PDB file of C-alpha atoms and ligand atoms in Angstrom:
ATOM      1  CA  ALA Z   1      33.886  -4.356 -16.138  1.00  0.00           C
ATOM      2  CA  ARG Z   2      31.812  -3.566 -13.023  1.00  0.00           C
ATOM      3  CA  ASN Z   3      28.841  -4.802 -14.429  1.00  0.00           C
ATOM      4  CA  SER Z   4      30.101  -7.253 -16.832  1.00  0.00           C
ATOM      5  CA  ASN Z   5      28.960 -11.139 -16.746  1.00  0.00           C
ATOM      6  CA  GLU Z   6      29.947 -14.180 -19.292  1.00  0.00           C
ATOM      7  CA  THR Z   7      26.693 -13.079 -21.145  1.00  0.00           C
ATOM      8  CA  GLY Z   8      27.278  -9.466 -21.383  1.00  0.00           C
ATOM      9  CA  ILE Z   9      23.797  -9.001 -20.851  1.00  0.00           C
ATOM     10  CA  PHE Z  10      23.209  -5.768 -18.167  1.00  0.00           C
ATOM     11  CA  LEU Z  11      21.682  -7.107 -14.887  1.00  0.00           C
ATOM     12  CA  PRO Z  12      21.118  -4.164 -12.526  1.00  0.00           C
ATOM     13  CA  HIS Z  13      21.309  -6.311  -9.394  1.00  0.00           C
ATOM     14  CA  LEU Z  14      25.280  -6.629 -10.187  1.00  0.00           C
ATOM     15  CA  VAL Z  15      25.948  -3.142  -9.800  1.00  0.00           C
ATOM     16  CA  ALA Z  16      24.473  -3.113  -6.242  1.00  0.00           C
ATOM     17  CA  SER Z  17      26.361  -6.311  -5.214  1.00  0.00           C
ATOM     18  CA  MET Z  18      29.468  -5.023  -6.581  1.00  0.00           C
ATOM     19  CA  GLU Z  19      29.540  -1.555  -4.832  1.00  0.00           C
ATOM     20  CA  GLN Z  20      29.810  -0.510  -1.255  1.00  0.00           C
ATOM     21  CA  VAL Z  21      26.431  -0.324  -0.500  1.00  0.00           C
ATOM     22  CA  GLU Z  22      25.635   1.266   2.978  1.00  0.00           C
ATOM     23  CA  GLU Z  23      22.299   1.505   4.564  1.00  0.00           C
ATOM     24  CA  THR Z  24      21.057   4.271   6.999  1.00  0.00           C
ATOM     25  CA  TYR Z  25      18.151   4.894   9.024  1.00  0.00           C
ATOM     26  CA  ILE Z  26      16.114   8.008   8.457  1.00  0.00           C
ATOM     27  CA  MET Z  27      13.220   8.887  10.531  1.00  0.00           C
ATOM     28  CA  VAL Z  28      10.708  11.946  10.098  1.00  0.00           C
ATOM     29  CA  LYS Z  29      10.321  13.181  14.057  1.00  0.00           C
ATOM     30  CA  PRO Z  30       6.777  13.718  15.018  1.00  0.00           C
ATOM     31  CA  ASP Z  31       6.910  17.750  14.498  1.00  0.00           C
ATOM     32  CA  GLY Z  32       7.718  16.465  10.734  1.00  0.00           C
ATOM     33  CA  VAL Z  33       4.409  14.519  10.824  1.00  0.00           C
ATOM     34  CA  GLN Z  34       2.439  17.020  12.382  1.00  0.00           C
ATOM     35  CA  ARG Z  35       3.681  19.533  10.169  1.00  0.00           C
ATOM     36  CA  GLY Z  36       2.566  17.603   6.986  1.00  0.00           C
ATOM     37  CA  LEU Z  37       6.357  17.506   5.741  1.00  0.00           C
ATOM     38  CA  VAL Z  38       6.368  13.832   5.334  1.00  0.00           C
ATOM     39  CA  GLY Z  39       5.963  13.682   1.429  1.00  0.00           C
ATOM     40  CA  ASP Z  40       8.813  16.432   1.338  1.00  0.00           C
ATOM     41  CA  ILE Z  41      11.210  14.406   3.236  1.00  0.00           C
ATOM     42  CA  ILE Z  42      10.652  11.176   1.678  1.00  0.00           C
ATOM     43  CA  SER Z  43      10.855  12.975  -1.880  1.00  0.00           C
ATOM     44  CA  ARG Z  44      14.264  14.189  -1.437  1.00  0.00           C
ATOM     45  CA  PHE Z  45      15.795  10.656  -0.883  1.00  0.00           C
ATOM     46  CA  GLU Z  46      13.897   9.260  -3.295  1.00  0.00           C
ATOM     47  CA  LYS Z  47      14.791  11.767  -6.076  1.00  0.00           C
ATOM     48  CA  LYS Z  48      18.213  11.875  -5.070  1.00  0.00           C
ATOM     49  CA  GLY Z  49      18.229   8.178  -6.317  1.00  0.00           C
ATOM     50  CA  PHE Z  50      18.511   5.902  -3.116  1.00  0.00           C
ATOM     51  CA  LYS Z  51      16.613   2.777  -2.416  1.00  0.00           C
ATOM     52  CA  LEU Z  52      13.827   2.689  -0.070  1.00  0.00           C
ATOM     53  CA  THR Z  53      13.914  -0.734   1.875  1.00  0.00           C
ATOM     54  CA  GLY Z  54      11.687  -0.184   4.846  1.00  0.00           C
ATOM     55  CA  LEU Z  55       8.934   2.460   5.554  1.00  0.00           C
ATOM     56  CA  LYS Z  56       6.322   2.737   8.473  1.00  0.00           C
ATOM     57  CA  LEU Z  57       4.224   5.440  10.637  1.00  0.00           C
ATOM     58  CA  PHE Z  58       5.023   4.093  14.140  1.00  0.00           C
ATOM     59  CA  GLN Z  59       4.265   5.297  17.650  1.00  0.00           C
ATOM     60  CA  CYS Z  60       7.656   5.157  19.162  1.00  0.00           C
ATOM     61  CA  PRO Z  61       7.850   3.179  22.756  1.00  0.00           C
ATOM     62  CA  LYS Z  62       9.626   5.118  25.372  1.00  0.00           C
ATOM     63  CA  ASP Z  63      12.490   2.018  25.811  1.00  0.00           C
ATOM     64  CA  LEU Z  64      13.174   2.153  22.168  1.00  0.00           C
ATOM     65  CA  ALA Z  65      13.677   6.085  22.162  1.00  0.00           C
ATOM     66  CA  GLU Z  66      16.030   5.595  24.993  1.00  0.00           C
ATOM     67  CA  GLU Z  67      17.922   2.885  23.421  1.00  0.00           C
ATOM     68  CA  HIS Z  68      18.005   4.833  20.096  1.00  0.00           C
ATOM     69  CA  TYR Z  69      19.588   7.514  21.904  1.00  0.00           C
ATOM     70  CA  LYS Z  70      21.617   5.749  24.502  1.00  0.00           C
ATOM     71  CA  ASP Z  71      24.579   7.760  23.348  1.00  0.00           C
ATOM     72  CA  LEU Z  72      23.154  10.935  24.539  1.00  0.00           C
ATOM     73  CA  ASN Z  73      21.812   9.904  27.933  1.00  0.00           C
ATOM     74  CA  SER Z  74      24.056  11.802  30.309  1.00  0.00           C
ATOM     75  CA  LYS Z  75      23.037  15.338  27.991  1.00  0.00           C
ATOM     76  CA  PRO Z  76      20.901  17.518  29.931  1.00  0.00           C
ATOM     77  CA  PHE Z  77      18.245  17.737  27.194  1.00  0.00           C
ATOM     78  CA  PHE Z  78      18.178  13.886  27.012  1.00  0.00           C
ATOM     79  CA  PRO Z  79      14.596  13.907  28.962  1.00  0.00           C
ATOM     80  CA  LYS Z  80      13.095  16.214  26.652  1.00  0.00           C
ATOM     81  CA  LEU Z  81      14.499  14.699  23.852  1.00  0.00           C
ATOM     82  CA  ILE Z  82      12.946  11.259  24.706  1.00  0.00           C
ATOM     83  CA  GLU Z  83       9.410  13.086  25.130  1.00  0.00           C
ATOM     84  CA  TYR Z  84       9.609  14.938  21.887  1.00  0.00           C
ATOM     85  CA  ILE Z  85      10.659  11.713  19.703  1.00  0.00           C
ATOM     86  CA  THR Z  86       7.609   9.708  21.726  1.00  0.00           C
ATOM     87  CA  SER Z  87       5.069  12.605  21.686  1.00  0.00           C
ATOM     88  CA  GLY Z  88       3.705  11.317  18.068  1.00  0.00           C
ATOM     89  CA  PRO Z  89       3.698   9.047  15.650  1.00  0.00           C
ATOM     90  CA  VAL Z  90       7.229   9.004  13.672  1.00  0.00           C
ATOM     91  CA  VAL Z  91       7.884   7.748   9.949  1.00  0.00           C
ATOM     92  CA  CYS Z  92      10.466   5.383   9.923  1.00  0.00           C
ATOM     93  CA  MET Z  93      12.430   4.826   6.883  1.00  0.00           C
ATOM     94  CA  ALA Z  94      15.608   2.278   5.927  1.00  0.00           C
ATOM     95  CA  TRP Z  95      17.518   3.789   2.668  1.00  0.00           C
ATOM     96  CA  GLU Z  96      20.355   1.667   0.572  1.00  0.00           C
ATOM     97  CA  GLY Z  97      22.802   2.783  -1.674  1.00  0.00           C
ATOM     98  CA  ALA Z  98      26.520   3.663  -1.939  1.00  0.00           C
ATOM     99  CA  GLY Z  99      27.597   6.546   0.401  1.00  0.00           C
ATOM    100  CA  VAL Z 100      23.796   7.010   1.259  1.00  0.00           C
ATOM    101  CA  VAL Z 101      24.825   7.503   4.997  1.00  0.00           C
ATOM    102  CA  ALA Z 102      27.100  10.940   4.186  1.00  0.00           C
ATOM    103  CA  SER Z 103      25.048  11.829   1.603  1.00  0.00           C
ATOM    104  CA  ALA Z 104      21.773  11.600   3.586  1.00  0.00           C
ATOM    105  CA  ARG Z 105      23.677  13.468   6.677  1.00  0.00           C
ATOM    106  CA  LYS Z 106      23.840  16.430   4.016  1.00  0.00           C
ATOM    107  CA  LEU Z 107      20.612  16.284   2.721  1.00  0.00           C
ATOM    108  CA  ILE Z 108      19.345  16.350   6.206  1.00  0.00           C
ATOM    109  CA  GLY Z 109      21.914  19.371   7.077  1.00  0.00           C
ATOM    110  CA  SER Z 110      23.201  20.550  10.469  1.00  0.00           C
ATOM    111  CA  THR Z 111      21.753  19.608  13.858  1.00  0.00           C
ATOM    112  CA  ASP Z 112      20.724  23.068  14.428  1.00  0.00           C
ATOM    113  CA  PRO Z 113      18.279  24.162  11.573  1.00  0.00           C
ATOM    114  CA  LEU Z 114      19.457  27.838  11.982  1.00  0.00           C
ATOM    115  CA  GLN Z 115      23.035  26.779  10.974  1.00  0.00           C
ATOM    116  CA  ALA Z 116      22.012  24.279   8.396  1.00  0.00           C
ATOM    117  CA  GLU Z 117      22.506  25.315   4.392  1.00  0.00           C
ATOM    118  CA  PRO Z 118      19.364  26.379   2.889  1.00  0.00           C
ATOM    119  CA  GLY Z 119      18.705  23.622   0.203  1.00  0.00           C
ATOM    120  CA  THR Z 120      19.031  20.741   3.300  1.00  0.00           C
ATOM    121  CA  ILE Z 121      16.027  19.729   4.813  1.00  0.00           C
ATOM    122  CA  ARG Z 122      16.661  21.359   8.199  1.00  0.00           C
ATOM    123  CA  GLY Z 123      17.810  24.654   6.520  1.00  0.00           C
ATOM    124  CA  ASP Z 124      14.663  24.775   4.633  1.00  0.00           C
ATOM    125  CA  LEU Z 125      11.871  23.384   6.895  1.00  0.00           C
ATOM    126  CA  ALA Z 126      13.010  24.143  10.476  1.00  0.00           C
ATOM    127  CA  VAL Z 127      14.511  26.807  13.183  1.00  0.00           C
ATOM    128  CA  GLN Z 128      15.295  25.100  16.324  1.00  0.00           C
ATOM    129  CA  THR Z 129      17.589  22.207  17.419  1.00  0.00           C
ATOM    130  CA  GLY Z 130      14.789  20.607  19.605  1.00  0.00           C
ATOM    131  CA  ARG Z 131      12.406  20.513  16.497  1.00  0.00           C
ATOM    132  CA  ASN Z 132      14.402  19.486  13.902  1.00  0.00           C
ATOM    133  CA  VAL Z 133      12.239  17.352  11.859  1.00  0.00           C
ATOM    134  CA  VAL Z 134      14.459  14.373  10.992  1.00  0.00           C
ATOM    135  CA  HIS Z 135      16.859  11.847  12.021  1.00  0.00           C
ATOM    136  CA  GLY Z 136      19.792  10.484   9.912  1.00  0.00           C
ATOM    137  CA  SER Z 137      22.269   7.616  11.170  1.00  0.00           C
ATOM    138  CA  ASP Z 138      25.558   9.038  11.565  1.00  0.00           C
ATOM    139  CA  SER Z 139      27.837   6.009  10.396  1.00  0.00           C
ATOM    140  CA  PRO Z 140      27.316   2.776   8.514  1.00  0.00           C
ATOM    141  CA  GLU Z 141      27.833   0.873  11.942  1.00  0.00           C
ATOM    142  CA  ASN Z 142      24.719   3.162  13.414  1.00  0.00           C
ATOM    143  CA  GLY Z 143      22.670   2.605  10.139  1.00  0.00           C
ATOM    144  CA  LYS Z 144      22.637  -1.119  10.665  1.00  0.00           C
ATOM    145  CA  ARG Z 145      22.423  -0.887  14.458  1.00  0.00           C
ATOM    146  CA  GLU Z 146      18.997   1.590  13.997  1.00  0.00           C
ATOM    147  CA  ILE Z 147      17.728  -0.499  11.084  1.00  0.00           C
ATOM    148  CA  GLY Z 148      17.964  -3.224  13.431  1.00  0.00           C
ATOM    149  CA  LEU Z 149      16.081  -1.185  16.392  1.00  0.00           C
ATOM    150  CA  TRP Z 150      13.030   0.174  14.421  1.00  0.00           C
ATOM    151  CA  PHE Z 151      12.459  -2.803  11.924  1.00  0.00           C
ATOM    152  CA  LYS Z 152      11.442  -6.338  12.276  1.00  0.00           C
ATOM    153  CA  GLU Z 153      13.299  -8.670   9.137  1.00  0.00           C
ATOM    154  CA  GLY Z 154       9.887  -9.225   7.715  1.00  0.00           C
ATOM    155  CA  GLU Z 155       9.176  -5.264   7.303  1.00  0.00           C
ATOM    156  CA  LEU Z 156      12.302  -4.688   5.086  1.00  0.00           C
ATOM    157  CA  CYS Z 157      12.233  -5.197   1.281  1.00  0.00           C
ATOM    158  CA  GLN Z 158      15.103  -6.020  -1.088  1.00  0.00           C
ATOM    159  CA  TRP Z 159      14.080  -5.130  -4.790  1.00  0.00           C
ATOM    160  CA  THR Z 160      15.632  -3.705  -8.084  1.00  0.00           C
ATOM    161  CA  PRO Z 161      14.524  -0.097  -8.869  1.00  0.00           C
ATOM    162  CA  ALA Z 162      13.333   0.230 -12.565  1.00  0.00           C
ATOM    163  CA  GLN Z 163      15.526   3.287 -12.820  1.00  0.00           C
ATOM    164  CA  ALA Z 164      18.562   1.231 -11.592  1.00  0.00           C
ATOM    165  CA  GLN Z 165      20.396   1.514 -15.214  1.00  0.00           C
ATOM    166  CA  TRP Z 166      19.645   4.939 -15.518  1.00  0.00           C
ATOM    167  CA  LEU Z 167      21.561   6.248 -12.037  1.00  0.00           C
ATOM    168  CA  ARG Z 168      24.883   4.632 -12.612  1.00  0.00           C
ATOM    169  CA  GLU Z 169      27.019   4.098 -15.903  1.00  0.00           C
TER     170      GLU Z 169
HETATM  171  P1  LIG R 201      21.914  14.780  14.655  1.00  0.00           P
HETATM  172  O1  LIG R 201      20.559  14.227  14.957  1.00  0.00           O
HETATM  173  O2  LIG R 201      22.349  15.702  13.687  1.00  0.00           O
HETATM  174  O3  LIG R 201      22.821  13.611  14.502  1.00  0.00           O
HETATM  175  P2  LIG R 201      22.888  14.462  17.645  1.00  0.00           P
HETATM  176  O4  LIG R 201      23.100  13.299  17.563  1.00  0.00           O
HETATM  177  O5  LIG R 201      24.042  15.414  18.177  1.00  0.00           O
HETATM  178  O6  LIG R 201      22.386  15.094  16.295  1.00  0.00           O
HETATM  179  O7  LIG R 201      21.715  15.007  18.472  1.00  0.00           O
HETATM  180  C1  LIG R 201      20.524  13.715  18.459  1.00  0.00           C
HETATM  181  C2  LIG R 201      19.208  14.774  18.564  1.00  0.00           C
HETATM  182  O8  LIG R 201      19.044  15.317  20.147  1.00  0.00           O
HETATM  183  C3  LIG R 201      19.188  16.065  17.773  1.00  0.00           C
HETATM  184  O9  LIG R 201      18.710  16.070  16.501  1.00  0.00           O
HETATM  185  C4  LIG R 201      18.098  16.801  18.286  1.00  0.00           C
HETATM  186  O10 LIG R 201      16.828  16.379  18.192  1.00  0.00           O
HETATM  187  C5  LIG R 201      18.343  16.719  20.030  1.00  0.00           C
HETATM  188  N1  LIG R 201      19.339  17.701  20.436  1.00  0.00           N
HETATM  189  C6  LIG R 201      20.755  17.694  19.977  1.00  0.00           C
HETATM  190  N2  LIG R 201      21.106  18.571  20.740  1.00  0.00           N
HETATM  191  C7  LIG R 201      20.147  19.498  21.224  1.00  0.00           C
HETATM  192  C8  LIG R 201      20.126  20.156  22.216  1.00  0.00           C
HETATM  193  N3  LIG R 201      21.193  21.361  22.838  1.00  0.00           N
HETATM  194  N4  LIG R 201      19.067  20.675  22.964  1.00  0.00           N
HETATM  195  C9  LIG R 201      17.854  19.957  22.517  1.00  0.00           C
HETATM  196  N5  LIG R 201      17.764  18.731  21.669  1.00  0.00           N
HETATM  197  C10 LIG R 201      19.024  18.473  21.239  1.00  0.00           C
END
């Protein structure tokens, strides 16, 4: 019933439209780019089966970093965090799928890489909170907010992955 239509023909785009599709903003931070981890990090979300809708290499200006992390602006580490995020290019990504926000946070692992489980990005690839290689939105609302901050409308693409019918029954 989830993907039925009058003709009975399978239409992958109906699957997406009938589920609670979420978006999340994922970013490879400057240390991830400098350490050559971009491909590995993108690969994990790609292999999981989420849909990439935006991707770019970008030198983040200071005001955007401050806006992105505004909830943390009273923290003692805030100035160093802004310096870190603007210290070199980042890879900005928008990913889409049912449950993508919470699932991406699990794939990323705990904020402190020493506490992050093996198998997660931070658990496998990092050793310190101040250099934890990747960002992922913490709620669907922030997913939308952050994608709006980091991407212009023309930079996002809607498409139907060929694998859609093999990902969900
Ligand atoms: P997360 O990125 O896991 O959602 P937070 O929202 O708590 O974590 O923090 C945002 C980012 O700020 C972290 O990913 C990390 O880069 C940085 N950060 C957080 N806590 C610290 C800290 N104690 N010292 C240095 N940097 C920190």
